[in-house]
Short mmCIF file of C-alpha atoms in Angstrom, two decimals:
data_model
loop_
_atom_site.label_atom_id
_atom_site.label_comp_id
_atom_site.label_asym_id
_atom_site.label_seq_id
_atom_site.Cartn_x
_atom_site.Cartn_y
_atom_site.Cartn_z
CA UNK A 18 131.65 104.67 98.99
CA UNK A 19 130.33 108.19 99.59
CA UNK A 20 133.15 111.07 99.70
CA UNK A 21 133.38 112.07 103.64
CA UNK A 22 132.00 115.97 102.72
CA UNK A 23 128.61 113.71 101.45
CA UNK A 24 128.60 110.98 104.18
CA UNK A 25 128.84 113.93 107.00
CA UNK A 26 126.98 116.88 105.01
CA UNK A 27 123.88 118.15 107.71
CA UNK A 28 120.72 116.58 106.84
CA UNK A 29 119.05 119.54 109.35
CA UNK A 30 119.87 123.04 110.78
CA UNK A 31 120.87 121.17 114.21
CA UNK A 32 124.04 120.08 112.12
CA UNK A 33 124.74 122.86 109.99
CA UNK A 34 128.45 123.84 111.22
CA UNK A 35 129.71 127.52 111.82
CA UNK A 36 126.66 129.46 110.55
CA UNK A 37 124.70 130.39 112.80
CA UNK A 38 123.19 133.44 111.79
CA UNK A 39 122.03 131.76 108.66
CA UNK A 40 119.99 128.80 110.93
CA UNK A 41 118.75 131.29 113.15
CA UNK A 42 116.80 133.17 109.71
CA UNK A 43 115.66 129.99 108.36
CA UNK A 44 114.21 129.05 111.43
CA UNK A 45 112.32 132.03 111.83
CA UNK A 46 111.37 131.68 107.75
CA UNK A 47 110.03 128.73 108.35
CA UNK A 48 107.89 129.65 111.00
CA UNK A 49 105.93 131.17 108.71
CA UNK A 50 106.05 129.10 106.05
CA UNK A 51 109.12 128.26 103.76
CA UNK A 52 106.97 127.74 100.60
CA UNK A 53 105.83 130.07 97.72
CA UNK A 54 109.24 132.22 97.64
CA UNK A 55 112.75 132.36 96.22
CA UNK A 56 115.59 132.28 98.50
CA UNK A 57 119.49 133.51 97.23
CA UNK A 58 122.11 131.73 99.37
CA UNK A 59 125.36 133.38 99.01
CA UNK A 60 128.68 132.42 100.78
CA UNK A 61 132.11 131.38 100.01
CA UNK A 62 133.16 127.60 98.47
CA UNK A 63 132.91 124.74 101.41
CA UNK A 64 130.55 127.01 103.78
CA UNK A 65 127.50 125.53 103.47
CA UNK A 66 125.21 126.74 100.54
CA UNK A 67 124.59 123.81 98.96
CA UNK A 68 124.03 121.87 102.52
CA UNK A 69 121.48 125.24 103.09
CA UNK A 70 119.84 124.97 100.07
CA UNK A 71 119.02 121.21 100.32
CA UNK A 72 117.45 121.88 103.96
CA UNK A 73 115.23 124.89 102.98
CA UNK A 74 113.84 122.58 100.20
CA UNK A 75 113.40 120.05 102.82
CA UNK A 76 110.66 121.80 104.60
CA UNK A 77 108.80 121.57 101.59
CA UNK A 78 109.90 118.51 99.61
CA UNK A 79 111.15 115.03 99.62
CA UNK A 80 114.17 114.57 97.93
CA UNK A 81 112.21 112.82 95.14
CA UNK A 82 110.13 115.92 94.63
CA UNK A 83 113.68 118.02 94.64
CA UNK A 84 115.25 119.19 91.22
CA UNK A 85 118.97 120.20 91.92
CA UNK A 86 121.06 121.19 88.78
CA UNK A 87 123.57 123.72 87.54
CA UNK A 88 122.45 127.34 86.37
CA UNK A 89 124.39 125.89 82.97
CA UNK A 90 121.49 123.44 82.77
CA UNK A 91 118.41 125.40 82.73
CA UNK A 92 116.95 126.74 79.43
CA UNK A 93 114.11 127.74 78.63
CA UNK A 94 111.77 124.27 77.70
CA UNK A 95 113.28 122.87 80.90
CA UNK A 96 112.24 126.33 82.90
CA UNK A 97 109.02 125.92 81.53
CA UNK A 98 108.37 122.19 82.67
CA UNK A 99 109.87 123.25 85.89
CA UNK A 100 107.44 126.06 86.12
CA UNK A 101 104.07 123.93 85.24
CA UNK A 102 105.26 121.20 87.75
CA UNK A 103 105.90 123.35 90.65
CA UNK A 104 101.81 123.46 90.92
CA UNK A 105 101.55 119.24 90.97
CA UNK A 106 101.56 117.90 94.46
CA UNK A 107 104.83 116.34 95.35
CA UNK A 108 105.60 112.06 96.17
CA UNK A 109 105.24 111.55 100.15
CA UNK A 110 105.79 114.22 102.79
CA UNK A 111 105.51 117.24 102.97
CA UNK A 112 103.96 117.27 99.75
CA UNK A 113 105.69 120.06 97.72
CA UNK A 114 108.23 120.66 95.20
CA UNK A 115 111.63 122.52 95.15
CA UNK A 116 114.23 123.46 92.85
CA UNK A 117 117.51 124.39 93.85
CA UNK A 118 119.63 126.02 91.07
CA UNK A 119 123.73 126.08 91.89
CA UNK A 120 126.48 128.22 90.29
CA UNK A 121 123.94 130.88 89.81
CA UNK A 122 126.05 133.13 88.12
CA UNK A 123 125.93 131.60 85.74
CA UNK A 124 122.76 132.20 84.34
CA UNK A 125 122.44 133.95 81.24
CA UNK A 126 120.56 137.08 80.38
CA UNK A 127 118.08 135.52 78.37
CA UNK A 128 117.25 133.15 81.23
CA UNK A 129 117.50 135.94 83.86
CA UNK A 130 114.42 137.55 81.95
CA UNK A 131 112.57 134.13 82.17
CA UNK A 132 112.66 133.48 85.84
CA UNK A 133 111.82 136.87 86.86
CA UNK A 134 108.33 135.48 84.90
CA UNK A 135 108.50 132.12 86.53
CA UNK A 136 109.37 133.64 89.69
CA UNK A 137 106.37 135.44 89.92
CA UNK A 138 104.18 134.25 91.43
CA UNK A 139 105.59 130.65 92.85
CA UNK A 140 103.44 127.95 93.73
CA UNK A 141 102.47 127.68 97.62
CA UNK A 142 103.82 124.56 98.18
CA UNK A 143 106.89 125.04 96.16
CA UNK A 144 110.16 127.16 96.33
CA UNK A 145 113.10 127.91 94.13
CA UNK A 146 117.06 128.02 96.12
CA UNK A 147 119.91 129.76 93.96
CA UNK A 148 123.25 129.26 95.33
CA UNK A 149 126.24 131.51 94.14
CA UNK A 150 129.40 132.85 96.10
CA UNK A 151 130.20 136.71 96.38
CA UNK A 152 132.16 137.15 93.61
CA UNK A 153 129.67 135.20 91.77
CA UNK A 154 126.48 137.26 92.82
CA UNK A 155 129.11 140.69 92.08
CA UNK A 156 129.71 139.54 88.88
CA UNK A 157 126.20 138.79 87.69
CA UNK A 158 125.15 142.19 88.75
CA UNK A 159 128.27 143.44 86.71
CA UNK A 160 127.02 141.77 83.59
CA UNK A 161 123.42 141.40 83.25
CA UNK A 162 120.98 144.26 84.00
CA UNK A 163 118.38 142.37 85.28
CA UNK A 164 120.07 140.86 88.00
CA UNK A 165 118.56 143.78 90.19
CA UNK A 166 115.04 142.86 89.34
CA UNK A 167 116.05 138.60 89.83
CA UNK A 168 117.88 139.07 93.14
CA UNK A 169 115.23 141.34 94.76
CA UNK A 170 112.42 138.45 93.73
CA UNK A 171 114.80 136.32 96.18
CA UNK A 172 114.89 136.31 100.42
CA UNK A 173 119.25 136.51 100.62
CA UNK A 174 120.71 134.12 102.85
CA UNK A 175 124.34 135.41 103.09
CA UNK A 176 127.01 132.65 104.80
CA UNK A 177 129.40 134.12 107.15
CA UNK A 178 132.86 134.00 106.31
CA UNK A 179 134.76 135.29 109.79
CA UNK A 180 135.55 133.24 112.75
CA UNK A 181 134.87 129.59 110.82
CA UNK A 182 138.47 128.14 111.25
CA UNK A 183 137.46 126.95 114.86
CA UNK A 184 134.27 125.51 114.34
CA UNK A 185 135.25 123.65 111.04
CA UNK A 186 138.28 122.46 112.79
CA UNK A 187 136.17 120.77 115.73
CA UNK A 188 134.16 119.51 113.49
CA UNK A 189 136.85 117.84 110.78
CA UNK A 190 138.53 116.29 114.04
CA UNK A 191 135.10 114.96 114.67
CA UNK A 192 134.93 113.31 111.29
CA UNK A 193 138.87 112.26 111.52
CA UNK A 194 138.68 110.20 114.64
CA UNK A 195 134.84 108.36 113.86
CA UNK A 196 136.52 107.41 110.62
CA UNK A 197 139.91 106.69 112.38
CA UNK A 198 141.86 108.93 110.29
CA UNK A 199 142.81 111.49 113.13
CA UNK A 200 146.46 111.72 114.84
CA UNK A 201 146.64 115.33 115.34
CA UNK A 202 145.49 117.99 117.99
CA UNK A 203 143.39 120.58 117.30
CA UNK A 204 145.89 123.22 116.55
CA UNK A 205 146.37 121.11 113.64
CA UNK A 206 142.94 121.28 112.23
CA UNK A 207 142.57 125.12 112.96
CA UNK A 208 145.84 125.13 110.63
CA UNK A 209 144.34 122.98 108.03
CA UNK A 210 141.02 125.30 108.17
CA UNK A 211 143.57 127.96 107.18
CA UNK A 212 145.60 126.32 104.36
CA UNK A 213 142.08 125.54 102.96
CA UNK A 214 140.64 128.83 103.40
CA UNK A 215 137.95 127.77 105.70
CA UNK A 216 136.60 125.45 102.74
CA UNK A 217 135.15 122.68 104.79
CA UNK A 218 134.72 120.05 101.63
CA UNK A 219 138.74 120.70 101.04
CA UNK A 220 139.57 119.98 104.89
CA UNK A 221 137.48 116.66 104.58
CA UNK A 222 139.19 115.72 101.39
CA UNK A 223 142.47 116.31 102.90
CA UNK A 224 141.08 114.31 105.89
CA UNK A 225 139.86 111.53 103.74
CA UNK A 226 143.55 111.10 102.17
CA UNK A 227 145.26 110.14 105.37
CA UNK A 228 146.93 113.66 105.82
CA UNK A 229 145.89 114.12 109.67
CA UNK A 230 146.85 110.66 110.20
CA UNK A 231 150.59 111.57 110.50
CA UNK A 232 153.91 109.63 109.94
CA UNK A 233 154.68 106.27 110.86
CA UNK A 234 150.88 105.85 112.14
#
């Protein structure tokens, strides 16, 4: 059975939870067309990046047509397939291809070099998503001196990280009482958002193993 933080994740930016800043800029992105660009999502753990990322490759591609892998993962033969197939139509609707690279800070220097290359330019109907927290995007810049060059080839999608106890609360209380794991106000959750540090996965693990339930229940 599928972890609660999969079996709720938002499929669309109607569900996306406490970020609405970042919606309202992919909307107007994809006005104009989501495809042929690089986009640099950038927020805390359990806020959404990931959830982001899969929805701005969306616009373009089916899942099928999606790569998703770790910055760990990509070298340089696999960069290079990745680059040549970005031009082949995609299976089904919408007929592109994405990539979505996580735990970008990760990426090496050598690699760095490469996608500022591959990067340049990107297929019309295909799109690249790197995903990396703020310490994570501070520390690249720290140690490789092309992250300049990579990060300004990207359109920055930064998460918000104030005011996401309430909203993440409402929403794990949501998830609690569909799944019949809830017992416990609201206050409770808010409380919860806090001991987790607003990390919405953690709050839906801890909902998951019975801890909203309550004693005796």
């Amino acid at each position: 059975m599928e972890p609660l933080y999969e079996r709720y994740r938002p499929r669309n930016l109607d569900e996306v939870v406490g970020q609405p800043k970042a919606v309202r800029k992919i909307r107007l992105l994809a006005e104009r067309g989501l495809g042929g660009h690089a986009y640099w999502v950038c927020g805390p753990s359990g806020t959404g990046k990931t959830t982001l990322a899969r929805i701005i490759a969306g616009f373009v591609a089916n899942p099928m047509a999606t790569v998703e892998l770790d910055a760990g993962e990509l070298h340089p033969r696999r960069l290079e397939e990745m680059r040549a197939t970005l031009y082949l139509a995609g299976m089904g609707a919408p007929g592109g291809r994405a990539y979505i690279v996580n735990e970008a800070q990760g990426l090496h220097t050598g690699m760095i070099r490469q996608l500022l290359t591959a990067l340049e330019p990107i297929a019309p109907r295909g799109l690249w998503v790197f995903t990396t927290t703020k310490a994570g995007q501070e520390s690249l810049g720290e140690d490789h001196e092309d992250a300049g060059p990579l990060l300004s080839r990207c359109i920055r999608i930064e998460l918000e990280t104030e005011e996401l106890a309430g909203p993440f609360a409402r929403f794990a209380r949501t998830v609690a009482e569909a799944e019949g794991l809830n017992a416990q106000p609201l206050e409770e959750y808010i409380r919860l958002a806090e001991r987790c540090q607003c990390n919405l996965r953690a709050m839906l693990q801890a909902v998951e193993s019975g801890e909203m339930v309550g004693d005796g229940t």
